[in-house]
Amino acid sequence: MFEDNSHMRIVSLRTLTIPLVLLWGTSAQVVNPSQNVTNVAIDLLDASHILHFLDVVDAFGHVSARNPDNTSQFIMTFAIAPALATSQSLVTYEIDNATAIQLTFNTSVTGEAIPSGFLERYIHAEIYKAFPDVTGVVHAHTTNVIPFAAVGIGLKAQMGDAGSLGTHGTPIFDFETLPTKILPQDASHNLLIGNEVLGNALAATFSDDSQVVLMKGHGMAVRGTSVRNVVFRSYYTMENANVQSAATLLGALGIGGRPPQGLSARVATDATTTFESENLLGRAWALWTAQVDKEPLYVNDLRP
Ligand SMILES: *[C@@H]1O[C@H](CO)[C@@H](O)[C@H](O)[C@H]1NC(C)=O
Ligand SMILES: *[C@@H]1O[C@H](CO)[C@@H](O)[C@H](O)[C@H]1NC(C)=O
Ligand SMILES: *[C@@H]1O[C@H](CO)[C@@H](O)[C@H](O)[C@H]1NC(C)=O
Ligand SMILES: *[C@@H]1O[C@H](CO)[C@@H](O)[C@H](O)[C@H]1NC(C)=O
């Protein structure tokens, strides 16, 4: 143990300009990133695992965070299933062009040595570029949500914890109706947001009313004010889709039934403020991290 640690320390001290030595218990470790980046990375790994545990993502889908030390960069894993994310899968990317800079927790790994990223990291880069206040983004293929774009109906907030969906109906991004200047005829029509132009078009679909864009035939994009916040919004978007589906069916069944109206703007706004507060969001986060901690599949090697 002692030999391993001192070896790591020598390697890291040589490769780092400003090494930060943290003492955890009796073992000394050198950690490259700042404490702020480490804190965000801890949440990002938990977020990847929680989104899988809650069935918001499956093998596909991803969550990212703006770099708290540099607002021109974001952090997300290279292309792996979110359930399998560890600190060594985190990559720091340019927001400008979604180019990989380095492994977040091993800055000596740069350029070609970085494993391939998600093709759709442009979703994240372009949302951060368009919205300076956004610090967390999720993209997911949640099946409960997809029917709403399929029939051309946006989600409306049906319950307080999904207030951030807004009251007008979430915007719907339709890949198949993009103009050829955004999606040329000879480009692959595989629904994937694989370049800046497509990412920019998706980001431009957001409305002030809603923190979610539905992607027809594909999934959703969610923006948030922190990693925890965007996970909360993503999960309750899925739950809201379940409620709205059930309410729509029930409304169509009985005499006098009606389509679900959703919350009023006043209630949706006030409920969002309450539910997304540190207190309630924190309560959810405490439960979700406790749940993923019980599952050997998920490894957060940054959390002591
Ligand atoms: C870390 O984050 C805190 C809270 O956002 C901030 O006040 C502080 O300045 C940050 N530290 C550094 C070194 O950026
Ligand atoms: C912040 O990120 C940009 C883009 O990667 C980079 O050019 C710049 O040097 C960084 N700033 C600092 C202070 O590291
Ligand atoms: C990506 O953007 C960064 C920051 O603007 C820039 O330094 C870099 O040269 C760009 N890389 C490519 C491949 O365009
Ligand atoms: C960083 O990556 C290099 C190249 O893969 C590797 O040799 C080194 O052991 C890694 N350092 C740490 C601390 O994991």
mmCIF file of C-alpha atoms and ligand atoms in Angstrom:
data_model
loop_
_atom_site.group_PDB
_atom_site.id
_atom_site.type_symbol
_atom_site.label_atom_id
_atom_site.label_comp_id
_atom_site.label_asym_id
_atom_site.label_seq_id
_atom_site.Cartn_x
_atom_site.Cartn_y
_atom_site.Cartn_z
ATOM 1 C CA MET A 1 0.000 0.000 0.000
ATOM 2 C CA PHE A 2 2.670 2.468 1.050
ATOM 3 C CA GLU A 3 4.723 1.738 -2.071
ATOM 4 C CA ASP A 4 1.739 2.178 -4.357
ATOM 5 C CA ASN A 5 0.838 5.510 -2.835
ATOM 6 C CA SER A 6 4.327 6.984 -2.919
ATOM 7 C CA HIS A 7 4.738 5.858 -6.520
ATOM 8 C CA MET A 8 1.488 7.601 -7.494
ATOM 9 C CA ARG A 9 2.593 10.713 -5.696
ATOM 10 C CA ILE A 10 5.897 10.920 -7.549
ATOM 11 C CA VAL A 11 4.266 10.355 -10.949
ATOM 12 C CA SER A 12 1.600 12.943 -10.239
ATOM 13 C CA LEU A 13 3.921 15.570 -8.818
ATOM 14 C CA ARG A 14 6.025 15.372 -11.957
ATOM 15 C CA THR A 15 3.059 15.783 -14.265
ATOM 16 C CA LEU A 16 1.204 18.464 -12.354
ATOM 17 C CA THR A 17 1.875 22.147 -12.073
ATOM 18 C CA ILE A 18 -0.195 22.670 -8.920
ATOM 19 C CA PRO A 19 -0.745 19.329 -7.203
ATOM 20 C CA LEU A 20 -3.315 19.233 -4.461
ATOM 21 C CA VAL A 21 -2.498 16.724 -1.756
ATOM 22 C CA LEU A 22 -5.497 15.421 0.117
ATOM 23 C CA LEU A 23 -5.247 13.335 3.223
ATOM 24 C CA TRP A 24 -7.973 10.739 3.487
ATOM 25 C CA GLY A 25 -7.630 8.715 6.657
ATOM 26 C CA THR A 26 -4.097 7.448 6.858
ATOM 27 C CA SER A 27 -3.408 7.155 3.110
ATOM 28 C CA ALA A 28 -2.124 10.100 1.116
ATOM 29 C CA GLN A 29 -3.352 10.594 -2.461
ATOM 30 C CA VAL A 30 -2.588 13.193 -5.041
ATOM 31 C CA VAL A 31 -5.638 14.483 -6.880
ATOM 32 C CA ASN A 32 -5.139 16.646 -9.944
ATOM 33 C CA PRO A 33 -8.330 18.721 -10.092
ATOM 34 C CA SER A 34 -9.394 21.368 -7.613
ATOM 35 C CA GLN A 35 -11.783 20.560 -4.804
ATOM 36 C CA ASN A 36 -14.573 22.285 -6.755
ATOM 37 C CA VAL A 37 -14.018 20.067 -9.786
ATOM 38 C CA THR A 38 -13.784 17.015 -7.560
ATOM 39 C CA ASN A 39 -17.101 17.897 -5.919
ATOM 40 C CA VAL A 40 -18.784 18.262 -9.303
ATOM 41 C CA ALA A 41 -17.192 15.020 -10.494
ATOM 42 C CA ILE A 42 -18.526 13.165 -7.448
ATOM 43 C CA ASP A 43 -22.017 14.379 -8.326
ATOM 44 C CA LEU A 44 -21.490 13.543 -11.990
ATOM 45 C CA LEU A 45 -20.611 9.915 -11.209
ATOM 46 C CA ASP A 46 -23.533 9.645 -8.800
ATOM 47 C CA ALA A 47 -25.752 11.244 -11.452
ATOM 48 C CA SER A 48 -24.694 8.702 -14.098
ATOM 49 C CA HIS A 49 -25.472 5.849 -11.729
ATOM 50 C CA ILE A 50 -28.724 7.339 -10.392
ATOM 51 C CA LEU A 51 -30.105 8.030 -13.879
ATOM 52 C CA HIS A 52 -29.523 4.377 -14.695
ATOM 53 C CA PHE A 53 -30.912 3.121 -11.396
ATOM 54 C CA LEU A 54 -34.082 5.190 -11.923
ATOM 55 C CA ASP A 55 -34.471 3.984 -15.542
ATOM 56 C CA VAL A 56 -34.071 7.437 -17.049
ATOM 57 C CA VAL A 57 -31.148 6.110 -19.135
ATOM 58 C CA ASP A 58 -30.247 2.592 -20.262
ATOM 59 C CA ALA A 59 -27.000 1.692 -22.043
ATOM 60 C CA PHE A 60 -27.270 5.059 -23.792
ATOM 61 C CA GLY A 61 -27.762 8.620 -22.630
ATOM 62 C CA HIS A 62 -25.425 10.961 -20.765
ATOM 63 C CA VAL A 63 -25.101 13.689 -18.162
ATOM 64 C CA SER A 64 -22.510 16.468 -18.037
ATOM 65 C CA ALA A 65 -21.448 19.459 -15.932
ATOM 66 C CA ARG A 66 -19.917 22.794 -16.782
ATOM 67 C CA ASN A 67 -16.377 22.959 -15.377
ATOM 68 C CA PRO A 68 -16.720 25.005 -12.148
ATOM 69 C CA ASP A 69 -13.124 26.245 -12.592
ATOM 70 C CA ASN A 70 -13.534 27.278 -16.241
ATOM 71 C CA THR A 71 -16.898 28.192 -17.757
ATOM 72 C CA SER A 72 -15.557 27.518 -21.285
ATOM 73 C CA GLN A 73 -15.255 23.796 -20.584
ATOM 74 C CA PHE A 74 -17.515 20.931 -19.559
ATOM 75 C CA ILE A 75 -16.963 17.498 -18.060
ATOM 76 C CA MET A 76 -18.596 14.226 -19.114
ATOM 77 C CA THR A 77 -17.528 10.614 -19.540
ATOM 78 C CA PHE A 78 -16.122 9.231 -22.744
ATOM 79 C CA ALA A 79 -18.489 6.898 -24.621
ATOM 80 C CA ILE A 80 -19.515 4.275 -22.057
ATOM 81 C CA ALA A 81 -22.808 3.240 -20.462
ATOM 82 C CA PRO A 82 -23.551 5.688 -17.611
ATOM 83 C CA ALA A 83 -23.902 2.836 -15.103
ATOM 84 C CA LEU A 84 -20.203 2.019 -15.600
ATOM 85 C CA ALA A 85 -18.782 5.530 -15.140
ATOM 86 C CA THR A 86 -15.810 5.980 -12.777
ATOM 87 C CA SER A 87 -13.401 8.883 -12.219
ATOM 88 C CA GLN A 88 -11.096 7.521 -14.940
ATOM 89 C CA SER A 89 -13.876 7.829 -17.552
ATOM 90 C CA LEU A 90 -14.325 11.578 -17.019
ATOM 91 C CA VAL A 91 -13.063 13.858 -19.801
ATOM 92 C CA THR A 92 -12.785 17.655 -19.904
ATOM 93 C CA TYR A 93 -14.132 19.085 -23.178
ATOM 94 C CA GLU A 94 -14.108 22.467 -24.926
ATOM 95 C CA ILE A 95 -17.568 24.037 -25.049
ATOM 96 C CA ASP A 96 -16.465 25.881 -28.172
ATOM 97 C CA ASN A 97 -16.198 22.766 -30.372
ATOM 98 C CA ALA A 98 -16.738 19.721 -28.118
ATOM 99 C CA THR A 99 -13.080 18.720 -28.554
ATOM 100 C CA ALA A 100 -11.626 16.540 -25.774
ATOM 101 C CA ILE A 101 -8.859 18.282 -23.807
ATOM 102 C CA GLN A 102 -7.741 15.706 -21.240
ATOM 103 C CA LEU A 103 -8.926 13.063 -18.823
ATOM 104 C CA THR A 104 -10.245 15.111 -15.911
ATOM 105 C CA PHE A 105 -8.464 12.909 -13.327
ATOM 106 C CA ASN A 106 -5.323 12.178 -15.315
ATOM 107 C CA THR A 107 -4.314 15.301 -17.154
ATOM 108 C CA SER A 108 -1.357 13.509 -18.758
ATOM 109 C CA VAL A 109 -3.840 11.718 -21.040
ATOM 110 C CA THR A 110 -4.585 14.113 -23.904
ATOM 111 C CA GLY A 111 -5.460 14.156 -27.626
ATOM 112 C CA GLU A 112 -5.599 10.788 -29.381
ATOM 113 C CA ALA A 113 -4.905 8.949 -26.123
ATOM 114 C CA ILE A 114 -8.367 9.921 -24.807
ATOM 115 C CA PRO A 115 -10.952 7.217 -25.580
ATOM 116 C CA SER A 116 -13.649 8.295 -28.077
ATOM 117 C CA GLY A 117 -16.354 10.527 -26.686
ATOM 118 C CA PHE A 118 -20.081 10.349 -27.268
ATOM 119 C CA LEU A 119 -20.953 11.446 -30.790
ATOM 120 C CA GLU A 120 -23.764 13.472 -29.246
ATOM 121 C CA ARG A 121 -21.582 15.503 -26.887
ATOM 122 C CA TYR A 122 -22.540 18.439 -29.155
ATOM 123 C CA ILE A 123 -25.922 18.449 -27.395
ATOM 124 C CA HIS A 124 -24.098 19.421 -24.217
ATOM 125 C CA ALA A 125 -21.558 21.793 -25.775
ATOM 126 C CA GLU A 126 -24.202 23.767 -27.650
ATOM 127 C CA ILE A 127 -26.597 24.020 -24.688
ATOM 128 C CA TYR A 128 -23.768 25.371 -22.507
ATOM 129 C CA LYS A 129 -22.827 27.781 -25.286
ATOM 130 C CA ALA A 130 -26.384 29.050 -25.737
ATOM 131 C CA PHE A 131 -27.234 29.334 -22.027
ATOM 132 C CA PRO A 132 -24.451 30.711 -19.787
ATOM 133 C CA ASP A 133 -26.465 29.967 -16.617
ATOM 134 C CA VAL A 134 -26.793 26.263 -17.414
ATOM 135 C CA THR A 135 -24.314 24.127 -15.490
ATOM 136 C CA GLY A 136 -25.793 20.645 -15.980
ATOM 137 C CA VAL A 137 -27.234 18.835 -19.018
ATOM 138 C CA VAL A 138 -28.862 15.421 -19.514
ATOM 139 C CA HIS A 139 -29.669 13.648 -22.757
ATOM 140 C CA ALA A 140 -31.763 10.469 -22.479
ATOM 141 C CA HIS A 141 -33.899 8.132 -24.575
ATOM 142 C CA THR A 142 -36.486 7.596 -21.833
ATOM 143 C CA THR A 143 -39.224 5.493 -23.429
ATOM 144 C CA ASN A 144 -42.092 6.907 -21.350
ATOM 145 C CA VAL A 145 -41.298 10.348 -22.744
ATOM 146 C CA ILE A 146 -40.899 9.460 -26.445
ATOM 147 C CA PRO A 147 -44.645 8.918 -27.183
ATOM 148 C CA PHE A 148 -45.380 12.587 -26.532
ATOM 149 C CA ALA A 149 -43.133 13.773 -29.347
ATOM 150 C CA ALA A 150 -44.409 10.925 -31.533
ATOM 151 C CA VAL A 151 -47.949 12.338 -31.400
ATOM 152 C CA GLY A 152 -46.803 15.955 -31.410
ATOM 153 C CA ILE A 153 -47.908 16.812 -27.866
ATOM 154 C CA GLY A 154 -45.492 18.435 -25.461
ATOM 155 C CA LEU A 155 -45.369 17.596 -21.771
ATOM 156 C CA LYS A 156 -47.025 20.043 -19.380
ATOM 157 C CA ALA A 157 -46.317 20.169 -15.663
ATOM 158 C CA GLN A 158 -48.930 17.918 -14.030
ATOM 159 C CA MET A 159 -47.351 17.903 -10.568
ATOM 160 C CA GLY A 160 -45.220 20.161 -8.443
ATOM 161 C CA ASP A 161 -41.942 18.303 -8.712
ATOM 162 C CA ALA A 162 -42.146 18.577 -12.514
ATOM 163 C CA GLY A 163 -42.927 22.301 -12.512
ATOM 164 C CA SER A 164 -39.862 23.040 -14.646
ATOM 165 C CA LEU A 165 -41.629 21.418 -17.626
ATOM 166 C CA GLY A 166 -43.669 24.593 -17.816
ATOM 167 C CA THR A 167 -47.294 25.074 -18.735
ATOM 168 C CA HIS A 168 -47.353 25.632 -22.516
ATOM 169 C CA GLY A 169 -46.149 22.190 -23.601
ATOM 170 C CA THR A 170 -42.457 21.392 -23.957
ATOM 171 C CA PRO A 171 -40.968 22.284 -27.356
ATOM 172 C CA ILE A 172 -40.454 19.368 -29.747
ATOM 173 C CA PHE A 173 -37.301 19.069 -31.858
ATOM 174 C CA ASP A 174 -38.107 17.245 -35.096
ATOM 175 C CA PHE A 175 -34.968 16.004 -36.841
ATOM 176 C CA GLU A 176 -36.956 15.070 -39.939
ATOM 177 C CA THR A 177 -38.115 18.601 -40.678
ATOM 178 C CA LEU A 178 -34.709 20.307 -40.356
ATOM 179 C CA PRO A 179 -33.779 22.495 -43.316
ATOM 180 C CA THR A 180 -30.983 21.204 -45.566
ATOM 181 C CA LYS A 181 -28.644 23.963 -44.401
ATOM 182 C CA ILE A 182 -28.750 22.294 -40.962
ATOM 183 C CA LEU A 183 -29.092 18.692 -42.160
ATOM 184 C CA PRO A 184 -27.756 18.317 -45.719
ATOM 185 C CA GLN A 185 -29.332 15.657 -47.959
ATOM 186 C CA ASP A 186 -26.113 13.654 -48.090
ATOM 187 C CA ALA A 187 -25.595 13.667 -44.292
ATOM 188 C CA SER A 188 -26.660 10.613 -42.285
ATOM 189 C CA HIS A 189 -30.288 10.976 -41.152
ATOM 190 C CA ASN A 190 -29.695 8.810 -38.069
ATOM 191 C CA LEU A 191 -31.302 11.276 -35.584
ATOM 192 C CA LEU A 192 -27.964 11.816 -33.810
ATOM 193 C CA ILE A 193 -26.800 15.308 -32.862
ATOM 194 C CA GLY A 194 -23.254 14.762 -34.099
ATOM 195 C CA ASN A 195 -21.999 18.249 -34.931
ATOM 196 C CA GLU A 196 -22.151 21.890 -33.824
ATOM 197 C CA VAL A 197 -24.811 22.907 -36.360
ATOM 198 C CA LEU A 198 -27.251 20.222 -35.220
ATOM 199 C CA GLY A 199 -26.441 20.919 -31.564
ATOM 200 C CA ASN A 200 -27.073 24.604 -32.101
ATOM 201 C CA ALA A 201 -30.451 23.886 -33.732
ATOM 202 C CA LEU A 202 -31.432 21.689 -30.793
ATOM 203 C CA ALA A 203 -30.354 24.299 -28.225
ATOM 204 C CA ALA A 204 -32.342 26.960 -30.111
ATOM 205 C CA THR A 205 -35.493 24.852 -29.605
ATOM 206 C CA PHE A 206 -35.598 25.527 -25.849
ATOM 207 C CA SER A 207 -38.233 28.003 -24.698
ATOM 208 C CA ASP A 208 -38.230 30.234 -21.624
ATOM 209 C CA ASP A 209 -41.247 28.296 -20.350
ATOM 210 C CA SER A 210 -39.576 24.876 -20.177
ATOM 211 C CA GLN A 211 -36.268 23.301 -19.159
ATOM 212 C CA VAL A 212 -36.867 20.291 -21.413
ATOM 213 C CA VAL A 213 -36.928 19.738 -25.172
ATOM 214 C CA LEU A 214 -38.489 16.547 -26.520
ATOM 215 C CA MET A 215 -36.641 14.997 -29.455
ATOM 216 C CA LYS A 216 -39.002 13.203 -31.839
ATOM 217 C CA GLY A 217 -38.130 9.528 -32.337
ATOM 218 C CA HIS A 218 -35.166 9.938 -30.030
ATOM 219 C CA GLY A 219 -35.594 11.188 -26.465
ATOM 220 C CA MET A 220 -35.096 14.421 -24.592
ATOM 221 C CA ALA A 221 -32.591 17.116 -23.659
ATOM 222 C CA VAL A 222 -32.763 18.680 -20.208
ATOM 223 C CA ARG A 223 -30.916 21.725 -18.908
ATOM 224 C CA GLY A 224 -30.303 22.515 -15.256
ATOM 225 C CA THR A 225 -28.613 24.748 -12.729
ATOM 226 C CA SER A 226 -26.461 21.958 -11.266
ATOM 227 C CA VAL A 227 -25.837 18.255 -11.787
ATOM 228 C CA ARG A 228 -28.285 17.366 -9.024
ATOM 229 C CA ASN A 229 -30.849 19.784 -10.385
ATOM 230 C CA VAL A 230 -30.728 18.365 -13.914
ATOM 231 C CA VAL A 231 -31.038 14.796 -12.600
ATOM 232 C CA PHE A 232 -34.083 15.845 -10.566
ATOM 233 C CA ARG A 233 -35.643 17.483 -13.621
ATOM 234 C CA SER A 234 -34.930 14.459 -15.807
ATOM 235 C CA TYR A 235 -36.411 11.980 -13.362
ATOM 236 C CA TYR A 236 -39.544 14.039 -12.806
ATOM 237 C CA THR A 237 -39.930 14.574 -16.541
ATOM 238 C CA MET A 238 -40.223 10.804 -16.815
ATOM 239 C CA GLU A 239 -42.653 10.640 -13.892
ATOM 240 C CA ASN A 240 -44.701 13.494 -15.341
ATOM 241 C CA ALA A 241 -44.892 11.613 -18.648
ATOM 242 C CA ASN A 242 -46.390 8.640 -16.784
ATOM 243 C CA VAL A 243 -48.944 10.861 -15.050
ATOM 244 C CA GLN A 244 -49.820 12.759 -18.211
ATOM 245 C CA SER A 245 -50.256 9.493 -20.158
ATOM 246 C CA ALA A 246 -52.555 8.038 -17.512
ATOM 247 C CA ALA A 247 -54.535 11.274 -17.185
ATOM 248 C CA THR A 248 -54.935 11.575 -20.957
ATOM 249 C CA LEU A 249 -56.296 8.015 -21.195
ATOM 250 C CA LEU A 250 -58.606 8.478 -18.202
ATOM 251 C CA GLY A 251 -59.803 11.811 -19.524
ATOM 252 C CA ALA A 252 -60.776 10.192 -22.809
ATOM 253 C CA LEU A 253 -62.606 7.302 -21.135
ATOM 254 C CA GLY A 254 -65.383 8.671 -18.988
ATOM 255 C CA ILE A 255 -68.326 10.878 -19.865
ATOM 256 C CA GLY A 256 -67.320 14.391 -18.949
ATOM 257 C CA GLY A 257 -63.655 13.431 -18.879
ATOM 258 C CA ARG A 258 -61.228 15.907 -20.374
ATOM 259 C CA PRO A 259 -57.579 16.091 -21.360
ATOM 260 C CA PRO A 260 -55.303 16.937 -18.410
ATOM 261 C CA GLN A 261 -54.930 20.708 -18.137
ATOM 262 C CA GLY A 262 -51.706 20.710 -16.150
ATOM 263 C CA LEU A 263 -50.717 23.257 -13.533
ATOM 264 C CA SER A 264 -51.254 26.978 -13.865
ATOM 265 C CA ALA A 265 -48.165 29.101 -14.513
ATOM 266 C CA ARG A 266 -48.241 30.539 -10.995
ATOM 267 C CA VAL A 267 -48.407 27.114 -9.358
ATOM 268 C CA ALA A 268 -45.779 25.593 -11.655
ATOM 269 C CA THR A 269 -43.350 28.434 -10.936
ATOM 270 C CA ASP A 270 -43.863 28.445 -7.183
ATOM 271 C CA ALA A 271 -43.759 24.660 -6.981
ATOM 272 C CA THR A 272 -40.492 24.590 -8.926
ATOM 273 C CA THR A 273 -38.935 27.029 -6.465
ATOM 274 C CA THR A 274 -40.002 24.845 -3.554
ATOM 275 C CA PHE A 275 -39.244 21.408 -5.002
ATOM 276 C CA GLU A 276 -35.890 22.356 -6.505
ATOM 277 C CA SER A 277 -34.718 23.939 -3.241
ATOM 278 C CA GLU A 278 -31.653 22.586 -1.474
ATOM 279 C CA ASN A 279 -33.944 21.066 1.116
ATOM 280 C CA LEU A 280 -36.233 18.909 -1.067
ATOM 281 C CA LEU A 281 -33.755 18.222 -3.842
ATOM 282 C CA GLY A 282 -31.224 17.333 -1.143
ATOM 283 C CA ARG A 283 -33.669 14.845 0.378
ATOM 284 C CA ALA A 284 -34.091 13.128 -2.988
ATOM 285 C CA TRP A 285 -30.333 13.093 -3.566
ATOM 286 C CA ALA A 286 -29.700 11.498 -0.162
ATOM 287 C CA LEU A 287 -32.134 8.693 -1.046
ATOM 288 C CA TRP A 288 -30.800 8.150 -4.552
ATOM 289 C CA THR A 289 -27.133 8.023 -3.520
ATOM 290 C CA ALA A 290 -28.045 5.584 -0.725
ATOM 291 C CA GLN A 291 -29.805 3.404 -3.323
ATOM 292 C CA VAL A 292 -26.907 3.328 -5.806
ATOM 293 C CA ASP A 293 -24.444 2.691 -2.970
ATOM 294 C CA LYS A 294 -26.254 -0.584 -2.271
ATOM 295 C CA GLU A 295 -25.700 -1.814 -5.842
ATOM 296 C CA PRO A 296 -22.268 -3.319 -6.608
ATOM 297 C CA LEU A 297 -22.737 -2.385 -10.301
ATOM 298 C CA TYR A 298 -22.141 1.293 -9.534
ATOM 299 C CA VAL A 299 -18.676 2.460 -8.437
ATOM 300 C CA ASN A 300 -18.075 6.028 -7.335
ATOM 301 C CA ASP A 301 -14.353 5.899 -6.607
ATOM 302 C CA LEU A 302 -14.239 9.608 -5.728
ATOM 303 C CA ARG A 303 -16.570 9.427 -2.753
ATOM 304 C CA PRO A 304 -14.692 8.550 0.488
HETATM 305 C C1 LIG B 1 -15.266 26.925 -5.433
HETATM 306 O O1 LIG B 1 -16.642 27.098 -5.411
HETATM 307 C C2 LIG B 1 -17.097 28.029 -4.448
HETATM 308 C C3 LIG B 1 -18.606 27.978 -4.449
HETATM 309 O O2 LIG B 1 -19.106 28.082 -5.748
HETATM 310 C C4 LIG B 1 -16.561 29.398 -4.807
HETATM 311 O O3 LIG B 1 -16.997 30.342 -3.858
HETATM 312 C C5 LIG B 1 -15.058 29.331 -4.824
HETATM 313 O O4 LIG B 1 -14.532 30.545 -5.255
HETATM 314 C C6 LIG B 1 -14.579 28.228 -5.742
HETATM 315 N N1 LIG B 1 -13.155 28.052 -5.579
HETATM 316 C C7 LIG B 1 -12.327 28.172 -6.595
HETATM 317 C C8 LIG B 1 -10.882 27.948 -6.254
HETATM 318 O O5 LIG B 1 -12.697 28.418 -7.731
HETATM 319 C C1 LIG B 2 -10.429 28.126 -19.844
HETATM 320 O O1 LIG B 2 -10.751 27.310 -20.937
HETATM 321 C C2 LIG B 2 -10.379 27.832 -22.204
HETATM 322 C C3 LIG B 2 -10.906 26.863 -23.249
HETATM 323 O O2 LIG B 2 -10.442 25.559 -22.969
HETATM 324 C C4 LIG B 2 -8.878 27.994 -22.245
HETATM 325 O O3 LIG B 2 -8.508 28.547 -23.493
HETATM 326 C C5 LIG B 2 -8.435 28.918 -21.112
HETATM 327 O O4 LIG B 2 -7.039 28.993 -21.082
HETATM 328 C C6 LIG B 2 -8.931 28.384 -19.782
HETATM 329 N N1 LIG B 2 -8.667 29.348 -18.740
HETATM 330 C C7 LIG B 2 -7.949 29.057 -17.676
HETATM 331 C C8 LIG B 2 -7.782 30.155 -16.694
HETATM 332 O O5 LIG B 2 -7.475 27.947 -17.496
HETATM 333 C C1 LIG B 3 -11.536 24.064 -30.151
HETATM 334 O O1 LIG B 3 -11.773 25.228 -29.401
HETATM 335 C C2 LIG B 3 -10.676 25.661 -28.606
HETATM 336 C C3 LIG B 3 -11.146 26.825 -27.747
HETATM 337 O O2 LIG B 3 -11.703 27.832 -28.544
HETATM 338 C C4 LIG B 3 -9.514 25.992 -29.502
HETATM 339 O O3 LIG B 3 -8.409 26.374 -28.731
HETATM 340 C C5 LIG B 3 -9.149 24.760 -30.319
HETATM 341 O O4 LIG B 3 -8.134 25.060 -31.234
HETATM 342 C C6 LIG B 3 -10.341 24.226 -31.075
HETATM 343 N N1 LIG B 3 -10.001 22.926 -31.631
HETATM 344 C C7 LIG B 3 -10.376 22.548 -32.844
HETATM 345 C C8 LIG B 3 -9.966 21.172 -33.263
HETATM 346 O O5 LIG B 3 -11.045 23.264 -33.575
HETATM 347 C C1 LIG B 4 -2.227 8.470 -16.206
HETATM 348 O O1 LIG B 4 -2.192 7.915 -17.483
HETATM 349 C C2 LIG B 4 -0.931 7.409 -17.834
HETATM 350 C C3 LIG B 4 -1.019 7.021 -19.303
HETATM 351 O O2 LIG B 4 -2.078 6.094 -19.492
HETATM 352 C C4 LIG B 4 -0.601 6.245 -16.945
HETATM 353 O O3 LIG B 4 0.667 5.729 -17.276
HETATM 354 C C5 LIG B 4 -0.608 6.736 -15.504
HETATM 355 O O4 LIG B 4 -0.411 5.634 -14.636
HETATM 356 C C6 LIG B 4 -1.900 7.399 -15.187
HETATM 357 N N1 LIG B 4 -1.787 8.017 -13.870
HETATM 358 C C7 LIG B 4 -2.642 7.765 -12.910
HETATM 359 C C8 LIG B 4 -2.390 8.494 -11.609
HETATM 360 O O5 LIG B 4 -3.596 6.999 -13.039
#
